[in-house]
Coordinates of C-alpha atoms in Angstrom, one line a residue:
M1 CA 65.6 29.0 100.8
L2 CA 68.3 29.6 98.2
A3 CA 70.8 32.2 99.1
A4 CA 70.4 35.4 97.1
R5 CA 73.5 36.7 95.5
S6 CA 75.8 35.1 98.1
V7 CA 79.5 35.1 97.4
F8 CA 80.0 31.6 98.9
R9 CA 78.2 28.7 97.2
P10 CA 78.6 25.2 98.8
C11 CA 79.1 22.2 96.5
W12 CA 75.6 21.0 97.2
A13 CA 73.9 24.2 96.2
R14 CA 73.1 23.1 92.6
F15 CA 70.5 20.6 93.8
A16 CA 67.0 21.9 93.1
S17 CA 65.0 24.1 95.4
T18 CA 61.3 24.8 95.0
A19 CA 61.7 28.0 96.9
A20 CA 63.5 31.1 95.6
S21 CA 65.4 34.1 96.8
S22 CA 63.5 37.4 96.4
S23 CA 65.8 38.8 93.7
Y24 CA 68.6 37.9 91.2
K25 CA 70.6 40.0 88.8
I26 CA 69.5 37.7 86.0
V27 CA 66.7 35.2 85.8
V28 CA 66.7 32.6 83.0
I29 CA 63.4 30.9 82.3
G30 CA 64.3 27.5 80.9
G31 CA 66.9 24.8 81.4
G32 CA 67.1 23.6 77.8
A33 CA 70.0 24.0 75.5
G34 CA 69.7 27.7 75.1
G35 CA 68.9 28.5 78.7
L36 CA 71.9 26.5 80.0
A37 CA 74.3 27.9 77.4
V38 CA 73.4 31.4 78.5
S39 CA 73.3 30.8 82.2
S40 CA 76.6 28.9 82.3
T41 CA 78.5 31.9 80.9
L42 CA 76.6 34.6 82.7
S43 CA 76.8 32.9 86.1
E44 CA 80.6 32.4 85.6
K45 CA 81.0 36.0 84.7
L46 CA 78.8 37.4 87.5
G47 CA 79.6 34.9 90.3
A48 CA 77.5 32.7 92.5
G49 CA 74.0 33.7 93.5
E50 CA 73.5 36.3 90.7
V51 CA 71.8 34.0 88.2
A52 CA 68.8 31.8 88.7
V53 CA 67.5 29.2 86.3
I54 CA 63.7 28.4 86.5
E55 CA 63.2 24.9 85.2
P56 CA 60.5 22.4 86.4
A57 CA 62.0 19.3 84.8
T58 CA 64.4 17.0 86.7
R59 CA 66.0 15.5 83.6
H60 CA 67.7 17.3 80.6
Y61 CA 67.3 15.7 77.2
Q62 CA 69.5 16.1 74.2
Q63 CA 66.6 16.1 71.8
P64 CA 68.5 16.0 68.5
L65 CA 69.3 12.4 69.3
F66 CA 65.7 11.4 69.5
T67 CA 65.6 10.7 65.7
F68 CA 68.4 8.2 66.1
V69 CA 66.6 6.5 69.0
G70 CA 63.4 6.2 67.0
G71 CA 65.4 4.7 64.1
G72 CA 67.1 2.1 66.4
L73 CA 70.5 3.7 65.9
K74 CA 71.1 5.1 69.5
S75 CA 70.1 4.1 73.0
F76 CA 67.5 6.2 74.8
N77 CA 70.0 6.3 77.7
D78 CA 72.4 8.3 75.6
T79 CA 69.9 11.2 75.4
H80 CA 69.4 12.3 79.0
R81 CA 71.2 13.3 82.2
P82 CA 69.9 14.6 85.6
M83 CA 69.2 18.3 85.5
A84 CA 71.3 18.6 88.7
D85 CA 74.3 17.5 86.6
V86 CA 73.9 20.1 83.9
V87 CA 72.8 23.3 85.7
P88 CA 75.9 25.5 85.9
P89 CA 77.6 25.3 89.4
N90 CA 77.3 29.1 90.0
A91 CA 73.6 29.3 89.1
E92 CA 70.7 28.7 91.4
W93 CA 68.2 26.2 90.1
I94 CA 64.6 26.9 90.9
N95 CA 62.8 23.6 90.3
Q96 CA 59.4 25.0 89.4
A97 CA 57.5 26.2 86.3
A98 CA 57.1 29.8 85.5
A99 CA 53.4 30.7 85.7
Q100 CA 53.4 34.4 84.9
V101 CA 55.8 37.2 83.8
D102 CA 55.2 40.8 84.7
P103 CA 57.9 42.7 82.8
A104 CA 56.6 46.1 84.1
A105 CA 57.3 44.9 87.6
N106 CA 60.4 42.8 86.7
T107 CA 59.0 39.7 88.4
V108 CA 58.3 36.1 87.5
T109 CA 55.5 34.3 89.4
L110 CA 56.1 30.6 90.0
A111 CA 53.7 27.7 89.9
D112 CA 53.4 27.8 93.7
G113 CA 52.4 31.5 93.7
S114 CA 55.8 32.8 94.9
T115 CA 57.5 35.5 93.0
V116 CA 61.1 36.1 91.8
A117 CA 62.4 39.5 91.0
Y118 CA 65.0 40.2 88.4
D119 CA 67.1 43.0 87.0
Y120 CA 67.4 41.3 83.7
L121 CA 65.3 38.4 82.2
V122 CA 66.3 35.8 79.6
V123 CA 63.4 33.7 78.3
A124 CA 64.5 30.4 76.9
A125 CA 61.4 28.3 77.7
G126 CA 61.2 26.3 74.5
I127 CA 57.9 25.4 72.8
E128 CA 55.0 23.3 74.0
L129 CA 54.0 20.0 72.3
N130 CA 50.3 20.1 71.7
F131 CA 49.1 16.5 71.3
A132 CA 45.6 17.7 72.2
G133 CA 45.6 19.8 69.0
V134 CA 44.9 16.6 66.9
K135 CA 41.5 15.0 67.6
G136 CA 42.0 11.5 69.1
L137 CA 45.8 11.7 69.2
E138 CA 46.1 11.8 73.0
A139 CA 44.1 8.5 73.3
A140 CA 46.0 6.8 70.5
I141 CA 49.6 7.7 71.0
G142 CA 51.9 5.1 72.6
K143 CA 49.7 2.3 71.3
N144 CA 47.7 1.6 68.1
G145 CA 50.9 1.9 66.1
V146 CA 51.2 5.6 66.9
A147 CA 54.5 7.1 68.1
S148 CA 56.4 10.4 68.1
N149 CA 60.1 11.1 68.3
Y150 CA 59.3 14.5 69.7
S151 CA 58.5 13.2 73.2
P152 CA 60.8 11.3 75.6
K153 CA 57.6 9.5 76.7
Y154 CA 56.9 8.1 73.2
V155 CA 60.2 8.1 71.3
Q156 CA 61.0 4.5 72.2
N157 CA 57.7 3.4 70.8
T158 CA 58.8 4.5 67.3
F159 CA 61.4 1.7 66.8
E160 CA 59.2 -0.8 68.7
F161 CA 56.2 -0.2 66.5
L162 CA 58.3 0.0 63.3
Q163 CA 59.6 -3.5 64.0
N164 CA 56.0 -4.8 64.1
V165 CA 55.1 -3.6 60.6
R166 CA 54.7 -6.3 58.0
Q167 CA 52.6 -4.6 55.4
G168 CA 50.3 -1.6 54.8
N169 CA 50.8 2.1 55.1
A170 CA 53.5 3.8 57.2
L171 CA 52.6 7.5 57.6
F172 CA 54.8 10.4 58.8
T173 CA 53.4 13.8 59.5
M174 CA 54.4 17.4 59.7
P175 CA 51.9 20.0 61.1
A176 CA 51.1 23.6 59.9
T177 CA 52.4 25.2 63.2
P178 CA 55.9 26.3 63.9
V179 CA 57.9 23.2 65.2
K180 CA 61.3 22.6 66.6
C181 CA 63.7 20.8 64.3
A182 CA 61.5 21.0 61.2
G183 CA 63.5 18.3 59.5
A184 CA 62.8 15.6 62.1
P185 CA 59.3 14.7 60.7
Q186 CA 60.9 13.4 57.4
K187 CA 64.1 12.0 58.8
I188 CA 62.3 9.1 60.5
A189 CA 60.6 8.3 57.2
Y190 CA 64.0 7.6 55.6
L191 CA 65.1 5.5 58.5
A192 CA 61.9 3.5 58.4
D193 CA 62.3 2.9 54.7
E194 CA 65.8 1.6 55.3
L195 CA 64.6 -0.7 58.1
F196 CA 61.8 -2.1 55.9
R197 CA 64.3 -2.8 53.1
A198 CA 66.7 -4.5 55.5
K199 CA 63.8 -6.8 56.6
G200 CA 62.8 -7.5 53.0
I201 CA 59.3 -6.1 53.3
R202 CA 59.6 -2.8 51.5
N203 CA 57.4 -4.0 48.6
Q204 CA 54.6 -4.7 51.1
V205 CA 54.8 -1.3 52.9
D206 CA 53.9 2.1 51.4
V207 CA 55.9 4.9 53.0
N208 CA 54.0 8.2 53.0
Y209 CA 55.2 11.6 54.2
Y210 CA 52.3 14.1 54.8
T211 CA 53.3 17.7 55.4
A212 CA 51.0 20.7 55.9
L213 CA 53.5 22.9 54.1
G214 CA 53.9 23.5 50.4
K215 CA 57.5 22.3 50.2
I216 CA 59.5 19.4 51.6
F217 CA 62.1 21.8 53.0
A218 CA 62.1 25.6 53.3
V219 CA 65.4 26.2 51.5
D220 CA 65.4 25.3 47.8
K221 CA 68.9 23.7 47.7
Y222 CA 68.0 21.2 50.3
A223 CA 64.4 20.9 49.1
D224 CA 65.7 19.7 45.8
A225 CA 68.0 17.2 47.6
M226 CA 65.3 15.8 49.8
N227 CA 62.9 15.5 46.9
A228 CA 65.5 13.5 45.1
V229 CA 66.1 11.2 48.1
A230 CA 62.3 10.7 48.6
K231 CA 61.9 9.8 44.9
S232 CA 64.9 7.4 44.9
R233 CA 63.4 5.6 47.9
D234 CA 59.8 5.5 46.5
I235 CA 58.5 7.6 49.4
N236 CA 55.3 9.4 48.6
V237 CA 55.4 13.1 49.5
N238 CA 52.0 14.7 50.1
L239 CA 52.1 18.5 50.4
F240 CA 49.4 20.7 52.0
H241 CA 48.1 17.8 54.1
D242 CA 47.6 18.6 57.8
L243 CA 46.8 15.8 60.3
I244 CA 43.5 16.7 62.1
A245 CA 42.3 13.4 63.6
V246 CA 43.5 9.9 64.6
D247 CA 41.3 7.0 65.2
G248 CA 43.6 4.6 67.1
P249 CA 41.3 1.5 67.3
A250 CA 40.5 1.7 63.6
K251 CA 44.0 2.7 62.6
Q252 CA 43.0 5.6 60.5
A253 CA 44.4 9.1 60.1
T254 CA 42.5 12.1 58.7
F255 CA 44.1 15.0 57.0
K256 CA 42.8 18.4 55.9
I257 CA 44.0 19.6 52.5
L258 CA 45.4 23.1 52.8
G259 CA 46.5 25.6 50.1
S260 CA 44.5 27.0 47.2
G261 CA 44.2 23.9 45.0
P262 CA 40.9 22.5 43.8
R263 CA 40.7 20.1 46.8
A264 CA 41.6 22.7 49.4
G265 CA 39.3 22.4 52.5
E266 CA 38.5 18.7 51.8
S267 CA 39.4 16.0 54.3
V268 CA 41.0 12.6 53.4
T269 CA 41.1 9.6 55.7
V270 CA 44.0 7.1 55.3
P271 CA 44.4 3.7 56.9
Y272 CA 47.8 3.0 58.5
E273 CA 49.8 0.3 60.1
F274 CA 52.3 2.7 61.6
L275 CA 51.9 6.4 62.2
H276 CA 54.7 8.8 63.3
V277 CA 53.2 12.1 64.4
T278 CA 54.9 15.4 64.8
P279 CA 52.4 17.1 67.1
P280 CA 51.3 20.7 66.6
M281 CA 53.3 23.1 68.8
K282 CA 52.5 26.3 70.5
P283 CA 54.0 29.0 72.8
Y284 CA 53.6 28.4 76.5
D285 CA 50.6 30.1 78.0
F286 CA 52.6 32.1 80.5
I287 CA 54.4 33.8 77.6
K288 CA 51.3 34.1 75.4
R289 CA 49.4 35.9 78.2
S290 CA 52.2 38.3 79.0
A291 CA 53.2 41.7 77.7
L292 CA 56.3 40.0 76.2
A293 CA 54.4 38.2 73.5
N294 CA 53.8 39.2 69.9
A295 CA 50.5 38.4 68.1
A296 CA 51.5 34.8 67.6
G297 CA 52.4 34.3 71.3
F298 CA 56.2 34.2 71.0
V299 CA 58.6 36.5 72.9
D300 CA 58.9 39.6 70.7
V301 CA 62.6 40.4 70.2
N302 CA 64.7 42.2 67.8
Q303 CA 65.8 39.6 65.2
H304 CA 69.4 40.8 65.2
T305 CA 70.2 41.8 68.9
L306 CA 67.7 39.4 70.6
Q307 CA 66.6 42.2 72.9
H308 CA 62.9 42.6 73.6
S309 CA 61.2 45.2 71.3
K310 CA 59.6 47.0 74.3
F311 CA 61.4 45.9 77.5
S312 CA 65.1 46.7 77.2
N313 CA 66.1 44.4 80.2
V314 CA 64.5 41.3 78.6
Y315 CA 66.1 39.0 76.0
A316 CA 65.0 35.7 74.5
L317 CA 66.5 32.9 72.3
G318 CA 65.5 29.6 71.0
D319 CA 62.1 28.1 70.3
C320 CA 60.1 30.5 72.4
S321 CA 61.4 33.6 70.6
S322 CA 59.9 35.4 67.6
L323 CA 63.2 35.0 65.6
P324 CA 62.1 34.1 62.0
T325 CA 64.4 31.1 61.6
S326 CA 64.2 27.4 62.1
K327 CA 64.0 26.4 65.7
T328 CA 67.0 24.1 66.3
A329 CA 69.8 23.6 68.9
A330 CA 72.3 24.9 66.3
A331 CA 70.3 28.1 66.0
A332 CA 70.2 28.4 69.8
A333 CA 74.0 28.0 70.0
A334 CA 74.6 30.9 67.6
Q335 CA 72.0 33.0 69.3
S336 CA 73.5 32.4 72.7
R337 CA 76.8 34.1 71.7
V338 CA 74.9 37.2 70.5
L339 CA 72.6 37.4 73.5
K340 CA 75.4 36.9 76.1
H341 CA 77.6 39.6 74.5
N342 CA 74.8 42.2 74.2
L343 CA 73.4 41.5 77.7
L344 CA 76.8 41.7 79.4
A345 CA 77.5 44.9 77.6
Q346 CA 74.3 46.4 78.8
I347 CA 74.9 45.3 82.4
Q348 CA 78.4 46.7 82.4
G349 CA 77.4 49.9 80.7
S350 CA 79.8 49.2 77.8
S351 CA 79.7 51.1 74.5
V352 CA 81.0 48.2 72.5
P353 CA 79.0 47.6 69.3
A354 CA 76.2 45.1 69.6
L355 CA 76.6 41.7 68.0
E356 CA 74.0 40.7 65.5
Y357 CA 72.5 37.3 64.8
D358 CA 72.2 36.5 61.1
G359 CA 69.6 33.8 61.3
Y360 CA 72.0 30.9 61.1
T361 CA 70.5 27.5 61.8
S362 CA 71.2 23.9 60.9
C363 CA 69.2 20.8 60.2
P364 CA 71.1 17.5 59.9
L365 CA 68.8 15.4 57.7
V366 CA 69.7 11.8 58.4
T367 CA 68.7 9.7 55.4
G368 CA 70.0 6.3 56.6
K369 CA 72.7 4.6 58.6
H370 CA 75.9 6.5 57.7
K371 CA 74.1 8.8 55.4
L372 CA 73.1 12.4 56.1
V373 CA 72.4 15.7 54.3
L374 CA 73.8 18.5 56.4
A375 CA 71.6 21.6 55.8
E376 CA 73.1 24.8 57.1
F377 CA 71.5 28.1 56.2
S378 CA 70.2 31.5 57.3
G379 CA 66.5 31.4 58.1
Y380 CA 66.4 35.1 57.4
T381 CA 67.6 34.9 53.8
G382 CA 67.3 31.3 52.9
T383 CA 71.0 31.3 51.9
P384 CA 73.1 28.2 52.6
Q385 CA 75.9 28.8 55.2
E386 CA 77.8 25.5 54.9
T387 CA 80.7 24.9 57.2
F388 CA 82.7 22.5 55.0
F389 CA 84.1 22.7 51.5
F390 CA 82.0 19.9 50.0
N391 CA 78.4 20.1 48.9
Q392 CA 76.5 19.4 52.1
A393 CA 73.2 18.8 50.1
K394 CA 74.7 15.4 49.1
E395 CA 74.3 12.4 51.4
H396 CA 77.6 11.9 53.1
A397 CA 79.1 9.5 55.7
F398 CA 81.2 12.3 57.2
S399 CA 78.1 14.4 57.9
Y400 CA 76.5 11.4 59.6
W401 CA 79.5 10.7 61.8
L402 CA 79.7 14.4 62.7
T403 CA 76.0 14.5 63.7
A404 CA 75.7 11.1 65.4
D405 CA 79.1 10.9 67.2
V406 CA 80.8 14.3 67.4
L407 CA 78.1 16.8 68.0
P408 CA 76.5 14.9 71.0
A409 CA 79.9 15.2 72.8
V410 CA 80.1 18.9 71.9
Y411 CA 76.5 19.3 73.2
W412 CA 77.2 17.9 76.7
K413 CA 80.8 19.1 77.1
S414 CA 80.7 22.5 75.4
M415 CA 77.3 23.9 74.4
L416 CA 75.6 23.4 77.8
K417 CA 78.7 25.0 79.4
G418 CA 78.4 28.1 77.2
T419 CA 81.6 27.5 75.2
W420 CA 80.1 26.3 71.9
N421 CA 78.7 29.2 69.8
G422 CA 78.2 27.4 66.5
P423 CA 80.7 26.6 63.7
S424 CA 81.3 30.1 62.3
A425 CA 85.0 30.0 63.3
I426 CA 85.4 26.5 61.8
R427 CA 83.7 27.7 58.6
K428 CA 86.4 30.4 58.1
V429 CA 89.0 27.6 57.8
A430 CA 87.0 24.7 56.3
N431 CA 85.1 26.7 53.7
P432 CA 86.6 30.2 53.5
T433 CA 85.2 31.0 50.1
S434 CA 81.8 29.5 50.6
A435 CA 82.4 27.7 47.4
N436 CA 79.3 25.5 47.7

């Protein structure tokens, strides 16, 4: 049994327990980037035994690196560490899944049926990959030339299968649902194009990007940039095409045409040699079934303060939240600063003004080895919020180096420890006039 709110915490206490104390000052659901960024600071401020992290996984993945792994630019070993090594030393790690939340009773029910009570709850559970949402995908993925950079189980298949391509269609998909890292579906298309060119087979391979959305990117400045990149690489961009079925043995993908055009509602089947799938995603059932959820199943929070719209002792951040911005690690970093400030002020009864989140997010769009478009913007307004003085919509080697080599170190050494809150302070120095 983990000690509840004990002042003394032995060095071995961070190892997982499947049991839980009856009560904690703060319970954090989720041991991803946002959950650990929050729990690290809060457990340091409040002391040992006051904060619990509910997380069923035993490994933590730095998911932004998965694109680089799929493109053969990074090792899979660079992307993960044992969960026991990244859970903050003052927090209690409950190695189970949350099964139910009762915000009226201030309790979380775990997968084994036991309950954990809280004074304050932070939901940072992420978003669930729904491979079953595409007919035939579960049977096809990991073989039949089908891979996905979104799963640690299948990300290594991407580079493996790309190397086997000699001719035919290489397809890359983006679903109609909300997804985490919405730029990743197209990034791997650019890396595949570069790989095919290096092998001298690009003339034999058609590279096709199929997105269920009506634009290649949500923000116009970066949409223009990515359309130009795709055109220069002879990558076919197919808008309003939603993947609905995969026939692995026949190597065929079927798309439903969305939108309001003359072919809306029709289906089209395309043969493929390689298929990279971004699966549909959905809120976790324990959130969707709870009083915390909005109509879409996400935790219903104020988009500025991150406090729940109904339950004042509940906060949320990251992919599971209702915040209307792109779901990225960069967004979670900026959100964590706001959440920690506002929650600690509430706990301490302080009258300091609440911090407000402005929708900041970032999507580093890798377009090749040593080339990257560094999109930074507010998901609330669609306005670019670029950190540096140069035009970040241009492919740049500096942006690639920053994303591939600097930010991974920042992630492990600072973000997960709660000390990286995004680049706003750097922006004041590096781009004080927001000239670009």
